mmCIF file of C-alpha atoms in Angstrom:
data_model
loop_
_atom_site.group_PDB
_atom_site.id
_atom_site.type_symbol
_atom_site.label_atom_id
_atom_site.label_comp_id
_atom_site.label_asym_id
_atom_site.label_seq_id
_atom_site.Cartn_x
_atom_site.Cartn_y
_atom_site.Cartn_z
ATOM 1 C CA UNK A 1 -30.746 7.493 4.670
ATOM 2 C CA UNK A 2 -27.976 10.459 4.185
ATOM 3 C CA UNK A 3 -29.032 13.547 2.465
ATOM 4 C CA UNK A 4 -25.404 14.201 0.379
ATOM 5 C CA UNK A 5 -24.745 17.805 -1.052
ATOM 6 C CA UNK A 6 -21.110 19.038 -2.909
ATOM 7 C CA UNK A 7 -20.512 22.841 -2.387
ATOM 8 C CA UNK A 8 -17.310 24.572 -3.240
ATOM 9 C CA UNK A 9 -15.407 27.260 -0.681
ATOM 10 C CA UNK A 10 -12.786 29.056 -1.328
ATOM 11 C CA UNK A 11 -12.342 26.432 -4.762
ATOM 12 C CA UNK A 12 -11.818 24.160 -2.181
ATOM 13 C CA UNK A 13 -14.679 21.227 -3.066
ATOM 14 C CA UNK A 14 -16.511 19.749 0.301
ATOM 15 C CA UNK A 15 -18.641 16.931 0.100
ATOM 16 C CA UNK A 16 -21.466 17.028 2.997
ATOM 17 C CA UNK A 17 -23.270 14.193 4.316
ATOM 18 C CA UNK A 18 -26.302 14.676 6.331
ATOM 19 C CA UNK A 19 -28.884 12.131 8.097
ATOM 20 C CA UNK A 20 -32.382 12.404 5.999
ATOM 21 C CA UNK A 21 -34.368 11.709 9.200
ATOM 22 C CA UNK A 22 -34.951 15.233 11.094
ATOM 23 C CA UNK A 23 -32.943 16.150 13.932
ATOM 24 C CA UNK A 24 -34.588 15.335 17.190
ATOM 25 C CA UNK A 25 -31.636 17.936 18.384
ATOM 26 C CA UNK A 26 -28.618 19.108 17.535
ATOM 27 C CA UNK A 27 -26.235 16.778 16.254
ATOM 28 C CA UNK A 28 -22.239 16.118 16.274
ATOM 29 C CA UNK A 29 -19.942 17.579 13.219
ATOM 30 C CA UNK A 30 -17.337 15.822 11.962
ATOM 31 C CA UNK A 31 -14.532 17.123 9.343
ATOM 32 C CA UNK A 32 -12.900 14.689 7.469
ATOM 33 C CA UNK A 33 -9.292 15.022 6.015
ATOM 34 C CA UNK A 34 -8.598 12.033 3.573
ATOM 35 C CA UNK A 35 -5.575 10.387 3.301
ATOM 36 C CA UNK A 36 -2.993 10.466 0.095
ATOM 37 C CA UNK A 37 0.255 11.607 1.673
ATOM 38 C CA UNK A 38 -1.402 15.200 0.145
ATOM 39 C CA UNK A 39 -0.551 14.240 -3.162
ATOM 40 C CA UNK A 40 -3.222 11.805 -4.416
ATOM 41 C CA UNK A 41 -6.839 10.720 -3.014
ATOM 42 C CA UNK A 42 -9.801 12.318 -2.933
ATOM 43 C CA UNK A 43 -13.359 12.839 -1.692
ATOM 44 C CA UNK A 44 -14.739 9.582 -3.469
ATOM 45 C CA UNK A 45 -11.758 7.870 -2.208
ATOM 46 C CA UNK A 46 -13.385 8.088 1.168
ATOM 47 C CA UNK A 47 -17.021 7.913 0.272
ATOM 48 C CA UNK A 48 -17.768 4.877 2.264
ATOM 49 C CA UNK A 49 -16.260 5.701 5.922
ATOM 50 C CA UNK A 50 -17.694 9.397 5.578
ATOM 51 C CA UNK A 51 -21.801 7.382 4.831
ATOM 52 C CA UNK A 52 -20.777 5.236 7.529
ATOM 53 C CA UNK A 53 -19.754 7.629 10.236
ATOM 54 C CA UNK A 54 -22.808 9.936 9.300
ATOM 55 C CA UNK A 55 -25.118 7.145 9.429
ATOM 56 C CA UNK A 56 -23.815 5.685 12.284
ATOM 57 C CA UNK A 57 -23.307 8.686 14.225
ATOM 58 C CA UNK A 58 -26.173 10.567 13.515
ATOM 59 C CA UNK A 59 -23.582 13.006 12.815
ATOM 60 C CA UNK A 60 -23.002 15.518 9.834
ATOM 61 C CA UNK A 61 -19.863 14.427 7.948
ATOM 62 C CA UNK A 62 -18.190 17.325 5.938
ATOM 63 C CA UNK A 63 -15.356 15.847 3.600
ATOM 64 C CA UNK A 64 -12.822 18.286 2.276
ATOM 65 C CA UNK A 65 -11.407 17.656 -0.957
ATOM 66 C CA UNK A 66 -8.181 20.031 0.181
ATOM 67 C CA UNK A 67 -6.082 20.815 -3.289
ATOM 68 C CA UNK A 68 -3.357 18.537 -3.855
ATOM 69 C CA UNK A 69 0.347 18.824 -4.282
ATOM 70 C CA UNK A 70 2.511 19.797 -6.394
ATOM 71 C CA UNK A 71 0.096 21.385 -8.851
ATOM 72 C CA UNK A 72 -1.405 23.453 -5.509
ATOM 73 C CA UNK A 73 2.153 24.072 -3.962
ATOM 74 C CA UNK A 74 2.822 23.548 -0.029
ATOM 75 C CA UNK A 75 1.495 24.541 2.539
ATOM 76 C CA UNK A 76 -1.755 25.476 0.683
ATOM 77 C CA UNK A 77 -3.435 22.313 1.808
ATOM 78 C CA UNK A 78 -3.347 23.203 4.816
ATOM 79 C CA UNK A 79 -4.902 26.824 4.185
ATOM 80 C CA UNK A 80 -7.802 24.550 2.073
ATOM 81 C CA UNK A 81 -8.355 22.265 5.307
ATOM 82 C CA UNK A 82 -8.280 25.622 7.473
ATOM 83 C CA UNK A 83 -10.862 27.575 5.331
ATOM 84 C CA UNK A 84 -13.332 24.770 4.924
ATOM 85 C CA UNK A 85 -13.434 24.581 8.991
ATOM 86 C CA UNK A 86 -13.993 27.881 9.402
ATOM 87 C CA UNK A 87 -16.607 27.381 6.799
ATOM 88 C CA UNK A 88 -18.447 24.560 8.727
ATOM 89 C CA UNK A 89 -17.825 26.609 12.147
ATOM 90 C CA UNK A 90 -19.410 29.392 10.854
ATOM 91 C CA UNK A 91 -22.642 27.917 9.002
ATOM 92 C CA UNK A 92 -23.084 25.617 12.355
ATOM 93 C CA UNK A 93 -26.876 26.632 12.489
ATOM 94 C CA UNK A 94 -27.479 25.882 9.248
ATOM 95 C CA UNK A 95 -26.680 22.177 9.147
ATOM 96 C CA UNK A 96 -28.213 21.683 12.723
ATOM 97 C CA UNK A 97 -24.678 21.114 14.547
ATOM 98 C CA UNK A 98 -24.107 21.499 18.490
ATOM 99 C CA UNK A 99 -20.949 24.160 18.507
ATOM 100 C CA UNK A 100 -19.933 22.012 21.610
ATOM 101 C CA UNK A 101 -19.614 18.600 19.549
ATOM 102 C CA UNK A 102 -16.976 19.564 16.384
ATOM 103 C CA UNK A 103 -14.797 17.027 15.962
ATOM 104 C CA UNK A 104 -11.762 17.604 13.323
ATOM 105 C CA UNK A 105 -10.788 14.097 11.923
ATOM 106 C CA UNK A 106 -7.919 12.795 9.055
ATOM 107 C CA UNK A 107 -6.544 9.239 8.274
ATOM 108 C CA UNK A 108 -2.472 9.551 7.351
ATOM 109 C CA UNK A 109 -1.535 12.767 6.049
ATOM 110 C CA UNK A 110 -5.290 14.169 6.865
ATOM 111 C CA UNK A 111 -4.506 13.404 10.181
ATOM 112 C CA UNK A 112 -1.432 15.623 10.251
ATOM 113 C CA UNK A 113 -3.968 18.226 8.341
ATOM 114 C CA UNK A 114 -6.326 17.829 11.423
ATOM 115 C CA UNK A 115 -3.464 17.907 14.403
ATOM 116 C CA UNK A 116 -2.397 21.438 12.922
ATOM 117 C CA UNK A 117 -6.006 22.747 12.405
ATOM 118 C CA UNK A 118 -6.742 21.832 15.555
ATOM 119 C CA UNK A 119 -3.159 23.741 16.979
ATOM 120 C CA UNK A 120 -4.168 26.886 14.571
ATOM 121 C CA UNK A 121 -7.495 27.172 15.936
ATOM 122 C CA UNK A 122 -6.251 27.293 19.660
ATOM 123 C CA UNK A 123 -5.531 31.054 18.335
ATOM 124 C CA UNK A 124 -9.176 32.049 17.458
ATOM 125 C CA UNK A 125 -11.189 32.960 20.450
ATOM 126 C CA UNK A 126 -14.165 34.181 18.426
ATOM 127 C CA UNK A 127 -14.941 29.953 17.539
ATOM 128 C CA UNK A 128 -16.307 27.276 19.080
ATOM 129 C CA UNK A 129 -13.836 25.075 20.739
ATOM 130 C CA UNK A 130 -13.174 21.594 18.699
ATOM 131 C CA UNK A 131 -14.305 18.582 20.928
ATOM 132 C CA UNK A 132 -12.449 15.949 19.892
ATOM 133 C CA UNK A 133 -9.317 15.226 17.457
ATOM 134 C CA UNK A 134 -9.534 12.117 15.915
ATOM 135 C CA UNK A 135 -5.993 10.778 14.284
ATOM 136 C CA UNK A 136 -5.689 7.653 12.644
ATOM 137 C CA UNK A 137 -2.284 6.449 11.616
ATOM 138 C CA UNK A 138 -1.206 10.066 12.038
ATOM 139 C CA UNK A 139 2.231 10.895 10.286
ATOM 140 C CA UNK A 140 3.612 13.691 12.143
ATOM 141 C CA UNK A 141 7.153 14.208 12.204
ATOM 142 C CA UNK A 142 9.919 14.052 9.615
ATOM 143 C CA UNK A 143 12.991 14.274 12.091
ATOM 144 C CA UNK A 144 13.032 10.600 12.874
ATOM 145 C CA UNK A 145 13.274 8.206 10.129
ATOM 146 C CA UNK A 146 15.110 5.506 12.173
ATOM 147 C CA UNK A 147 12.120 4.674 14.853
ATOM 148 C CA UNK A 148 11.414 1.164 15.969
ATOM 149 C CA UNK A 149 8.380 1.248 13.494
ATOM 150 C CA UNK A 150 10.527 2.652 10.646
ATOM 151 C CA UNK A 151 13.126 -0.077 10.751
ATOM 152 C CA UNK A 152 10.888 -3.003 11.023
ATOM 153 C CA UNK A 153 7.843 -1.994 8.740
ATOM 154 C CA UNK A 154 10.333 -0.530 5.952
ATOM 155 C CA UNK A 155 9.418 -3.050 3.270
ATOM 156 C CA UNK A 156 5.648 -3.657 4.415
ATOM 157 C CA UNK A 157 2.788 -2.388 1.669
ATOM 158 C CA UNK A 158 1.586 -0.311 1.281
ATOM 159 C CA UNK A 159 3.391 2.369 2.635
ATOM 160 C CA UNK A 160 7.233 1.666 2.585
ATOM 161 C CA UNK A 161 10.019 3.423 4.004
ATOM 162 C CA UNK A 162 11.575 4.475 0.846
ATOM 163 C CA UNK A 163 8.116 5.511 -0.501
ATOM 164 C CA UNK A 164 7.469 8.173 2.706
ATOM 165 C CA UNK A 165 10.549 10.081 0.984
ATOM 166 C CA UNK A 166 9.557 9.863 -2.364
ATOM 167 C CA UNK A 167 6.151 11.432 -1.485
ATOM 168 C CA UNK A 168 7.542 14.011 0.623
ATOM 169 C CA UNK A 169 9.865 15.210 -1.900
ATOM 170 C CA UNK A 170 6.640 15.253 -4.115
ATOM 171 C CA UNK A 171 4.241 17.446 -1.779
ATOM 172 C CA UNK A 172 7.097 19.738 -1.391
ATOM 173 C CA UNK A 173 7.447 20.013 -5.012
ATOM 174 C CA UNK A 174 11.295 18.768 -5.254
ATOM 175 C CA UNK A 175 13.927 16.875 -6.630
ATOM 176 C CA UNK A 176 14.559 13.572 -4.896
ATOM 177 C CA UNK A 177 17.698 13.797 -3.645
ATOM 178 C CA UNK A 178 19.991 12.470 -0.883
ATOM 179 C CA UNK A 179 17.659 10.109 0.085
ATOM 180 C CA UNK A 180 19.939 7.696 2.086
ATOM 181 C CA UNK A 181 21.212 10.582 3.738
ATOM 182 C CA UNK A 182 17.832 11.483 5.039
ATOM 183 C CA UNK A 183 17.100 7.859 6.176
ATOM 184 C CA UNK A 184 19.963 7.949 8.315
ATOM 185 C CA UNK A 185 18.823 11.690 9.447
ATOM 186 C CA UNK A 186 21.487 13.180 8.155
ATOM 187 C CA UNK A 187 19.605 15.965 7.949
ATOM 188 C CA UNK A 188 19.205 17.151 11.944
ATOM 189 C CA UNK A 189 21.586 18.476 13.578
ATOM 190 C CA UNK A 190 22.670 17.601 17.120
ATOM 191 C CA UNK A 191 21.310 20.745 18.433
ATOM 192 C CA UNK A 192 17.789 20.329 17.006
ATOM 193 C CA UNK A 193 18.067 16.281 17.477
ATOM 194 C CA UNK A 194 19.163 17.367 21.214
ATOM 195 C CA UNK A 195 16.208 19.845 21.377
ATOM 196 C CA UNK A 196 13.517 17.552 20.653
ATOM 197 C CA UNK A 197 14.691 14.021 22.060
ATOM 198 C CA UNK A 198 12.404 14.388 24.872
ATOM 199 C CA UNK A 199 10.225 14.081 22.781
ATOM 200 C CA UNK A 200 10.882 12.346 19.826
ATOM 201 C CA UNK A 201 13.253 9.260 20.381
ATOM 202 C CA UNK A 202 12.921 5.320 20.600
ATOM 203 C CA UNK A 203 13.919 5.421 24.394
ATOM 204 C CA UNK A 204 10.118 6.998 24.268
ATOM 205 C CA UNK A 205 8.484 4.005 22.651
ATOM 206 C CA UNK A 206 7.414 0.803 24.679
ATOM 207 C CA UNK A 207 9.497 -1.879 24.798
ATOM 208 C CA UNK A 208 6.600 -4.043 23.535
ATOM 209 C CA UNK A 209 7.250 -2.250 20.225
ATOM 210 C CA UNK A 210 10.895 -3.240 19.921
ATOM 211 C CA UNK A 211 11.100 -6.897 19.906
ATOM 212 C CA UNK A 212 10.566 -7.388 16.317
ATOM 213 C CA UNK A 213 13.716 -6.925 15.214
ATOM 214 C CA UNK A 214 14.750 -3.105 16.197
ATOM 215 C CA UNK A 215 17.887 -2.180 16.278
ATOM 216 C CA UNK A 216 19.309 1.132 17.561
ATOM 217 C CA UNK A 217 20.796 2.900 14.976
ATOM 218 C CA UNK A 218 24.921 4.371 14.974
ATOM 219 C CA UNK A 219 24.431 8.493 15.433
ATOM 220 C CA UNK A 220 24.562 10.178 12.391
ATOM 221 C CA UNK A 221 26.520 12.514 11.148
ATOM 222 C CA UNK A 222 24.931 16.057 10.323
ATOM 223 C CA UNK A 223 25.187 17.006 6.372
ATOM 224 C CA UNK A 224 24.106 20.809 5.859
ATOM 225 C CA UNK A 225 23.257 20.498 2.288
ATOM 226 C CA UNK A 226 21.190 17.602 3.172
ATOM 227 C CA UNK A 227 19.148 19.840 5.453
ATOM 228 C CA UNK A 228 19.065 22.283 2.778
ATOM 229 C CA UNK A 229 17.541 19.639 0.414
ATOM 230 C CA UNK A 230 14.129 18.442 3.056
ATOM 231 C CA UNK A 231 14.189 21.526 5.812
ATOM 232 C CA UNK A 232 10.793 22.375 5.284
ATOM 233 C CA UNK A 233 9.968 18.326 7.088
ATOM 234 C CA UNK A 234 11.142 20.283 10.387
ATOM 235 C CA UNK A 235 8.502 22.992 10.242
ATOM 236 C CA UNK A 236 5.565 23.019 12.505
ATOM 237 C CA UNK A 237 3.149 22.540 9.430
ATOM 238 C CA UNK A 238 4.740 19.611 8.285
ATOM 239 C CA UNK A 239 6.081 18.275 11.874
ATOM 240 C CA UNK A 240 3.066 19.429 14.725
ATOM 241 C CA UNK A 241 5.059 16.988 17.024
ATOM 242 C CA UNK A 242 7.143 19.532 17.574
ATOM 243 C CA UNK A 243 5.121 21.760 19.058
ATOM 244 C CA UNK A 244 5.910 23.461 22.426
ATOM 245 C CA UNK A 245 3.921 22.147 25.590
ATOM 246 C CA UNK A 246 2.364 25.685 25.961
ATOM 247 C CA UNK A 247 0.387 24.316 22.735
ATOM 248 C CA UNK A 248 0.057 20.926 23.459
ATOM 249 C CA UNK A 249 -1.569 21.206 26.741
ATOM 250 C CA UNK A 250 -4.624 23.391 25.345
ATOM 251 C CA UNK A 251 -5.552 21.220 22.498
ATOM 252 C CA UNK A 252 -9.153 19.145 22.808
ATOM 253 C CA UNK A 253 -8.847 15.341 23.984
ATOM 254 C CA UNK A 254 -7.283 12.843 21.398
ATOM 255 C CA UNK A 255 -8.652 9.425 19.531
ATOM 256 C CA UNK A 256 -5.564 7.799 18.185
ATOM 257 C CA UNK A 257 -5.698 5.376 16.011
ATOM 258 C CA UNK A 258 -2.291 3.093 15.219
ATOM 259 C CA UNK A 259 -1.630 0.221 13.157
ATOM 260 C CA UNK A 260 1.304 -2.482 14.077
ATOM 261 C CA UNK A 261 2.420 -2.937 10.284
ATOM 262 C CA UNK A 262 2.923 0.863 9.410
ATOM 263 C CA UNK A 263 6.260 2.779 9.920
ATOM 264 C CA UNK A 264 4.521 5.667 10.850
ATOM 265 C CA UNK A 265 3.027 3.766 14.169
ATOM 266 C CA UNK A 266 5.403 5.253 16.555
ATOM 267 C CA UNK A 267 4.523 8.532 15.122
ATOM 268 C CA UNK A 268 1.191 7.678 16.689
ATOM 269 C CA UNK A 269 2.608 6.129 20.070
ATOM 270 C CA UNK A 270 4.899 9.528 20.664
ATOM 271 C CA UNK A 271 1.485 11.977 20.153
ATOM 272 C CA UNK A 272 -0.333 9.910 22.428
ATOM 273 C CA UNK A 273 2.678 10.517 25.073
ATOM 274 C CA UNK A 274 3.010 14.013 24.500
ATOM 275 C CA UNK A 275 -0.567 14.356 24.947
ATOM 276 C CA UNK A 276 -0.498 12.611 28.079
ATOM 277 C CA UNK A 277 2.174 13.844 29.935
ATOM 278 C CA UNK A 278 0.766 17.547 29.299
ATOM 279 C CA UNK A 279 -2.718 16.463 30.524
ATOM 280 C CA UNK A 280 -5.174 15.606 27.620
ATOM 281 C CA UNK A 281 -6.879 12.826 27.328
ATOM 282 C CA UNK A 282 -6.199 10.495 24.827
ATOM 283 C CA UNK A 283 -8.136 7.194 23.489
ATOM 284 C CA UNK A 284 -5.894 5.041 22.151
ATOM 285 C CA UNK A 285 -6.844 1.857 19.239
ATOM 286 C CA UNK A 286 -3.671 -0.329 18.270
ATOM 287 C CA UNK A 287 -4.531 -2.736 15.424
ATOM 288 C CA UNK A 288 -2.286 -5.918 16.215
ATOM 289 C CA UNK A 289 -2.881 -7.028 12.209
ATOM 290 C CA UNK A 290 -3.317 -3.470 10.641
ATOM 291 C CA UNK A 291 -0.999 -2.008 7.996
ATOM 292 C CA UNK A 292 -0.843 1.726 6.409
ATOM 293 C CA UNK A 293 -3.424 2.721 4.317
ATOM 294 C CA UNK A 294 -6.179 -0.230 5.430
ATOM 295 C CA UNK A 295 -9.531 2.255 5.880
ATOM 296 C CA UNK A 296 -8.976 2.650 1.756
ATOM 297 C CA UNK A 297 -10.357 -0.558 1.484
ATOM 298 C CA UNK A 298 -13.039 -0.084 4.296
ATOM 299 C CA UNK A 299 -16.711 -1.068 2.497
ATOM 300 C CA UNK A 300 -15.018 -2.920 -0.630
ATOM 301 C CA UNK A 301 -16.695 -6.278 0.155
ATOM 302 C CA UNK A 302 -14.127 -8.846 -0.534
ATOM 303 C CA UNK A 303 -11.450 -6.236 -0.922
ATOM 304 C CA UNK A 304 -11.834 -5.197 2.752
ATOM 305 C CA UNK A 305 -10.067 -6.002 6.022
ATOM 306 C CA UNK A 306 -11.852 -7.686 9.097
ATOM 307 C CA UNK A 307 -9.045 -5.361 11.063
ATOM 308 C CA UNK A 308 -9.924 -2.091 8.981
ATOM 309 C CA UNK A 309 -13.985 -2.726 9.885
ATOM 310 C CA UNK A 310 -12.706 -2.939 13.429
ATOM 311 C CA UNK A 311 -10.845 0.298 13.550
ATOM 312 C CA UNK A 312 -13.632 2.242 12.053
ATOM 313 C CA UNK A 313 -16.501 0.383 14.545
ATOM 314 C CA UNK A 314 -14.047 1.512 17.213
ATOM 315 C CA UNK A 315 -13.714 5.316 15.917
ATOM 316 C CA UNK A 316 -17.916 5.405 15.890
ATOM 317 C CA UNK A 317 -18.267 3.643 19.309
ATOM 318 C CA UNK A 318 -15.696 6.679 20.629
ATOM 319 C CA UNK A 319 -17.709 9.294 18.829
ATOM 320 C CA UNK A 320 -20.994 8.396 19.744
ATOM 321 C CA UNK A 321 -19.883 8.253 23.897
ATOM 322 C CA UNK A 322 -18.567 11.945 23.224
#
């Protein structure tokens, strides 16, 4: 049913999906970020939710195998994701695409990849205007290692506390170091930590998301050559939370997807408020059962979660009502 073609852009391989049957009118494009903390995955990874959503959606599904980390340093990902939208935006006609239906989509890491393509893009005046963002289990801030979610999914699989360090350390091409340190925050100072608590704190999060077992942490104390070590986690690349509301309030509407078992949930649950309170809509999917990582599995037969099939059905009942 899907017409599939692999081009290269930029050395930046895309994999596009496209519905055989001819286009009664123009359709919906979709960009699709994968997942892999920017260091590992890849467009076969994915292969099954990108058929799905293109079959599903009637929708052309273009899947950007972005160059991963550390061989191709940081930020360059996030150049790769950049050029192959501008690509798509600008070749529109071509695969049959409505310029008022572009969605930008990512699952984990590709979901940060699509929240700063979508802030980038605010700049360019001379493209069509991204409909939709679709995020699901964004990770999107690396001040906060201590939020409700962080503390009481630390030692769930797949993604563990410990293990969102170690792969940090490895996108930015660095020596693990001070790792304690940095789970304790050590590495914000009370000026920045004051800066941004209205928008990135646990007094932000529901108290429905506390009551398994969250317990506020003692203030830390501020190590400089701790910051020094993992500064780049503050940037707007790496953190788009942090964004100013003169950005926040221009970005396209919002389909959030957040899992209960995954310590980057509240990263999720602090977007959708930000978005909120500055006026965008957001649709929001919490998976009660859901952990970090679960759409890998999505189409594996046996291998597959009931809740992972539900998120996805979700995501294509949101795209087709756009």
């Amino acid at each position: 049913k899907l017409l599939i073609k692999d081009l290269r852009v930029d050395e930046v391989p895309l994999r596009i999906y496209q519905p055989k049957s001819p286009p009664t009118g123009k359709r919906r494009g979709i960009l699709y970020f994968h997942g892999g903390a920017g260091t590992f995955g890849s467009i076969r990874a994915f292969e099954r939710i990108c058929r799905y959503m293109a079959k599903k959606c009637n929708s052309v599904v273009v899947s950007v195998g972005y160059r991963l980390a550390p061989e191709h340093p940081y930020p360059g990902q996030y150049f790769d994701c950049l050029n192959a939208t501008l690509y798509f935006m600008r070749n529109l006609e071509e695969y049959h695409v409505d310029p008022a239906l572009i969605i930008v989509s990512g699952d984990s890491c590709g979901a940060n990849f699509a929240t700063v393509i979508c802030q980038i893009l605010l700049n360019n005046r001379d493209l069509p205007k991204v409909r939709a963002q679709v995020l699901l289990y964004p990770g999107l801030q690396g001040l906060d290692f201590q939020l409700p979610s962080y503390q009481q999914n630390a030692s769930v699989p797949i993604l563990y506390r410990k293990l969102v360090l170690y792969f940090c350390f490895r996108y930015l091409n660095k020596e693990p170091k001070f790792l304690k340190d940095i789970l304790h925050n050590c590495h914000v100072c009370e000026s920045v930590r004051s800066k941004y608590k209205k928008w990135v704190s646990a007094d932000l999060i529901p108290d429905e998301f506390k009551i398994r077992g969250y317990v506020p942490p003692t203030p830390p104390s501020y190590k400089p050559e701790v910051y020094e070590t993992i500064k780049e986690v503050l940037a707007l690349t790496f953190s788009p939370l942090l964004a100013e509301d003169s950005v926040i309030c221009q970005l396209p509407e919002a389909y959030i997807v957040t899992c209960e078992f995954d310590v980057l949930r509240d990263d999720g649950l602090l977007y959708k408020k930000r978005l909120e309170d500055n006026g965008v809509q957001v649709t929001w999917y919490h998976s009660e059962s859901g952990f970090h990582g679960i759409l890998a599995f999505f189409g594996y037969g046996i291998f597959s979660f009931f809740s992972g099939k539900k998120i996805v059905d979700n995501l294509v009942n949101y795209i087709n009502s756009l």
